[in-house]
PDB file of C-alpha atoms in Angstrom:
ATOM      1  CA  GLN A   1     -28.004  -2.646 -16.845  1.00 94.00           C
ATOM      2  CA  VAL A   2     -26.760  -3.583 -13.388  1.00 97.00           C
ATOM      3  CA  GLN A   3     -23.033  -4.018 -13.154  1.00 97.00           C
ATOM      4  CA  LEU A   4     -20.607  -4.670 -10.314  1.00 98.00           C
ATOM      5  CA  LEU A   5     -16.979  -4.617 -11.358  1.00 98.00           C
ATOM      6  CA  GLU A   6     -14.282  -5.732  -8.925  1.00 97.00           C
ATOM      7  CA  SER A   7     -10.637  -4.768  -9.312  1.00 97.00           C
ATOM      8  CA  GLY A   8      -7.425  -4.784  -7.312  1.00 97.00           C
ATOM      9  CA  GLY A   9      -6.788  -8.485  -6.993  1.00 96.00           C
ATOM     10  CA  GLY A  10      -3.408 -10.086  -7.582  1.00 97.00           C
ATOM     11  CA  LEU A  11      -0.504 -11.938  -6.054  1.00 98.00           C
ATOM     12  CA  VAL A  12       0.733 -10.855  -2.636  1.00 98.00           C
ATOM     13  CA  GLN A  13       3.151 -12.337  -0.113  1.00 98.00           C
ATOM     14  CA  PRO A  14       1.935 -13.562   3.277  1.00 98.00           C
ATOM     15  CA  GLY A  15       1.641 -10.650   5.664  1.00 98.00           C
ATOM     16  CA  GLY A  16       1.028  -8.232   2.824  1.00 98.00           C
ATOM     17  CA  SER A  17      -1.953  -6.049   1.965  1.00 98.00           C
ATOM     18  CA  LEU A  18      -4.334  -5.527  -0.919  1.00 98.00           C
ATOM     19  CA  ARG A  19      -7.224  -3.160  -1.516  1.00 98.00           C
ATOM     20  CA  LEU A  20     -10.102  -4.371  -3.633  1.00 98.00           C
ATOM     21  CA  SER A  21     -12.577  -2.016  -5.255  1.00 98.00           C
ATOM     22  CA  CYS A  22     -16.043  -2.690  -6.578  1.00 98.00           C
ATOM     23  CA  ALA A  23     -17.610  -0.124  -8.888  1.00 98.00           C
ATOM     24  CA  ALA A  24     -21.389  -0.274  -9.174  1.00 98.00           C
ATOM     25  CA  SER A  25     -23.747   0.984 -11.860  1.00 97.00           C
ATOM     26  CA  GLY A  26     -27.307   0.487 -13.039  1.00 97.00           C
ATOM     27  CA  PHE A  27     -29.011   0.643  -9.634  1.00 96.00           C
ATOM     28  CA  THR A  28     -29.358   3.040  -6.704  1.00 96.00           C
ATOM     29  CA  PHE A  29     -26.135   2.136  -4.949  1.00 96.00           C
ATOM     30  CA  ALA A  30     -26.785   4.172  -1.794  1.00 95.00           C
ATOM     31  CA  ARG A  31     -29.930   2.157  -1.046  1.00 95.00           C
ATOM     32  CA  TYR A  32     -28.169  -1.201  -0.960  1.00 97.00           C
ATOM     33  CA  ILE A  33     -26.134  -2.992   1.650  1.00 98.00           C
ATOM     34  CA  MET A  34     -22.864  -4.065   0.054  1.00 98.00           C
ATOM     35  CA  GLY A  35     -21.199  -7.330   0.922  1.00 98.00           C
ATOM     36  CA  TRP A  36     -17.970  -9.132   0.134  1.00 98.00           C
ATOM     37  CA  PHE A  37     -17.727 -12.887  -0.331  1.00 98.00           C
ATOM     38  CA  ARG A  38     -14.923 -15.189  -1.368  1.00 98.00           C
ATOM     39  CA  GLN A  39     -14.696 -18.631  -2.870  1.00 98.00           C
ATOM     40  CA  ALA A  40     -11.675 -20.893  -2.765  1.00 96.00           C
ATOM     41  CA  PRO A  41     -11.346 -23.853  -5.149  1.00 91.00           C
ATOM     42  CA  GLY A  42     -13.593 -26.693  -4.087  1.00 94.00           C
ATOM     43  CA  LYS A  43     -15.241 -24.683  -1.325  1.00 96.00           C
ATOM     44  CA  GLU A  44     -18.526 -22.885  -0.800  1.00 96.00           C
ATOM     45  CA  ARG A  45     -18.778 -19.146  -1.320  1.00 96.00           C
ATOM     46  CA  GLU A  46     -18.060 -17.599   2.066  1.00 96.00           C
ATOM     47  CA  TYR A  47     -19.411 -14.372   3.542  1.00 97.00           C
ATOM     48  CA  MET A  48     -16.610 -11.952   4.510  1.00 97.00           C
ATOM     49  CA  GLY A  49     -18.529  -8.935   5.662  1.00 97.00           C
ATOM     50  CA  SER A  50     -20.899  -6.162   4.718  1.00 98.00           C
ATOM     51  CA  ILE A  51     -21.516  -2.451   5.113  1.00 98.00           C
ATOM     52  CA  ASN A  52     -24.771  -0.587   5.550  1.00 96.00           C
ATOM     53  CA  TRP A  53     -26.173   2.037   3.213  1.00 94.00           C
ATOM     54  CA  SER A  54     -24.537   5.012   4.869  1.00 94.00           C
ATOM     55  CA  GLY A  55     -21.228   3.342   5.597  1.00 94.00           C
ATOM     56  CA  THR A  56     -21.639   3.815   9.340  1.00 95.00           C
ATOM     57  CA  SER A  57     -21.936   0.144  10.252  1.00 96.00           C
ATOM     58  CA  THR A  58     -19.903  -2.888   9.207  1.00 97.00           C
ATOM     59  CA  THR A  59     -20.023  -6.579  10.051  1.00 97.00           C
ATOM     60  CA  TYR A  60     -17.286  -9.163   9.524  1.00 97.00           C
ATOM     61  CA  SER A  61     -16.892 -12.895   9.699  1.00 96.00           C
ATOM     62  CA  ASP A  62     -14.658 -14.218  12.444  1.00 96.00           C
ATOM     63  CA  SER A  63     -12.087 -15.369   9.889  1.00 94.00           C
ATOM     64  CA  VAL A  64     -11.271 -11.817   8.771  1.00 95.00           C
ATOM     65  CA  LYS A  65     -12.296  -9.641  11.708  1.00 96.00           C
ATOM     66  CA  GLY A  66      -9.452  -7.326  12.684  1.00 96.00           C
ATOM     67  CA  ARG A  67      -7.620  -7.846   9.374  1.00 98.00           C
ATOM     68  CA  PHE A  68     -10.142  -6.738   6.730  1.00 98.00           C
ATOM     69  CA  THR A  69     -11.997  -3.427   6.533  1.00 98.00           C
ATOM     70  CA  ILE A  70     -14.963  -2.578   4.336  1.00 98.00           C
ATOM     71  CA  SER A  71     -15.755   0.992   3.347  1.00 98.00           C
ATOM     72  CA  ARG A  72     -17.863   2.706   0.719  1.00 98.00           C
ATOM     73  CA  ASP A  73     -18.055   5.972  -1.173  1.00 98.00           C
ATOM     74  CA  ASN A  74     -21.619   6.588  -2.280  1.00 97.00           C
ATOM     75  CA  ALA A  75     -20.566   9.594  -4.361  1.00 97.00           C
ATOM     76  CA  LYS A  76     -18.429   7.231  -6.447  1.00 98.00           C
ATOM     77  CA  ASN A  77     -20.775   4.226  -6.270  1.00 98.00           C
ATOM     78  CA  THR A  78     -17.852   2.180  -5.025  1.00 98.00           C
ATOM     79  CA  VAL A  79     -17.247  -0.210  -2.145  1.00 98.00           C
ATOM     80  CA  TYR A  80     -13.797  -1.199  -0.940  1.00 98.00           C
ATOM     81  CA  LEU A  81     -12.218  -4.135   0.864  1.00 98.00           C
ATOM     82  CA  GLN A  82      -8.912  -3.369   2.563  1.00 98.00           C
ATOM     83  CA  MET A  83      -7.125  -6.611   3.373  1.00 98.00           C
ATOM     84  CA  ASN A  84      -4.156  -6.612   5.741  1.00 98.00           C
ATOM     85  CA  SER A  85      -2.011  -9.365   7.276  1.00 97.00           C
ATOM     86  CA  LEU A  86      -2.938 -11.669   4.435  1.00 98.00           C
ATOM     87  CA  LYS A  87      -2.514 -15.417   4.864  1.00 96.00           C
ATOM     88  CA  PRO A  88      -2.240 -18.205   2.290  1.00 96.00           C
ATOM     89  CA  GLU A  89      -5.701 -19.371   3.354  1.00 95.00           C
ATOM     90  CA  ASP A  90      -7.102 -16.031   2.142  1.00 97.00           C
ATOM     91  CA  THR A  91      -6.412 -17.177  -1.423  1.00 97.00           C
ATOM     92  CA  ALA A  92      -9.719 -17.141  -3.284  1.00 98.00           C
ATOM     93  CA  VAL A  93     -11.841 -15.336  -5.829  1.00 98.00           C
ATOM     94  CA  TYR A  94     -13.394 -12.318  -4.125  1.00 98.00           C
ATOM     95  CA  PHE A  95     -16.874 -11.098  -5.044  1.00 98.00           C
ATOM     96  CA  CYS A  96     -18.808  -7.998  -4.152  1.00 98.00           C
ATOM     97  CA  ALA A  97     -22.593  -8.132  -3.973  1.00 98.00           C
ATOM     98  CA  ALA A  98     -25.564  -5.843  -3.330  1.00 98.00           C
ATOM     99  CA  SER A  99     -28.514  -6.565  -1.056  1.00 97.00           C
ATOM    100  CA  PRO A 100     -31.749  -4.607  -0.503  1.00 95.00           C
ATOM    101  CA  ILE A 101     -32.400  -6.409   2.790  1.00 91.00           C
ATOM    102  CA  GLN A 102     -32.246  -4.455   6.044  1.00 85.00           C
ATOM    103  CA  GLY A 103     -29.989  -5.692   8.788  1.00 86.00           C
ATOM    104  CA  THR A 104     -26.993  -7.902   8.085  1.00 92.00           C
ATOM    105  CA  PRO A 105     -27.494 -10.168   5.094  1.00 95.00           C
ATOM    106  CA  ARG A 106     -24.981 -13.018   5.259  1.00 95.00           C
ATOM    107  CA  THR A 107     -26.212 -15.559   2.730  1.00 95.00           C
ATOM    108  CA  ARG A 108     -25.918 -15.637  -1.044  1.00 95.00           C
ATOM    109  CA  SER A 109     -29.673 -15.725  -1.510  1.00 96.00           C
ATOM    110  CA  GLN A 110     -30.033 -12.379   0.264  1.00 96.00           C
ATOM    111  CA  TYR A 111     -28.004 -10.585  -2.391  1.00 97.00           C
ATOM    112  CA  ASP A 112     -29.553  -9.513  -5.681  1.00 97.00           C
ATOM    113  CA  TYR A 113     -26.531  -8.414  -7.676  1.00 98.00           C
ATOM    114  CA  TRP A 114     -23.048  -9.906  -8.000  1.00 98.00           C
ATOM    115  CA  GLY A 115     -19.752  -8.991  -9.579  1.00 98.00           C
ATOM    116  CA  GLN A 116     -17.686 -11.381 -11.658  1.00 97.00           C
ATOM    117  CA  GLY A 117     -14.984 -11.714  -9.016  1.00 97.00           C
ATOM    118  CA  THR A 118     -11.295 -10.934  -8.752  1.00 98.00           C
ATOM    119  CA  GLN A 119      -8.554 -13.418  -7.902  1.00 98.00           C
ATOM    120  CA  VAL A 120      -6.452 -12.923  -4.781  1.00 98.00           C
ATOM    121  CA  THR A 121      -3.470 -15.216  -4.319  1.00 98.00           C
ATOM    122  CA  VAL A 122      -1.387 -15.125  -1.150  1.00 98.00           C
ATOM    123  CA  SER A 123       1.868 -16.955  -1.659  1.00 97.00           C
ATOM    124  CA  SER A 124       5.590 -16.553  -1.192  1.00 95.00           C
TER     125      SER A 124
END
């Protein structure tokens, strides 16, 4: 069955870095755009960014542009989220998701498959 499994979350100090991974199985990974979302307590799930099938094009929200980088390894069926210069407001559960839609899917409804999420806490 389809599975997306995030890992790499944890507690980090402000200004620090984390790298999240999302391992995919059960579908043709290389044919899907992969996105990252996050959800803080009491807030809507927020689009962070996405990467195209080949890994040659990425898009980011304004809130993380210049600090976060998405990459993928289709040979390993894995997508990554490198997070630098982390701020307390980056604290949230982070989700990876897969979309078959061409272009730049930015909404939850455009993604077919979701991981269970991994907690990222930025605090001193």
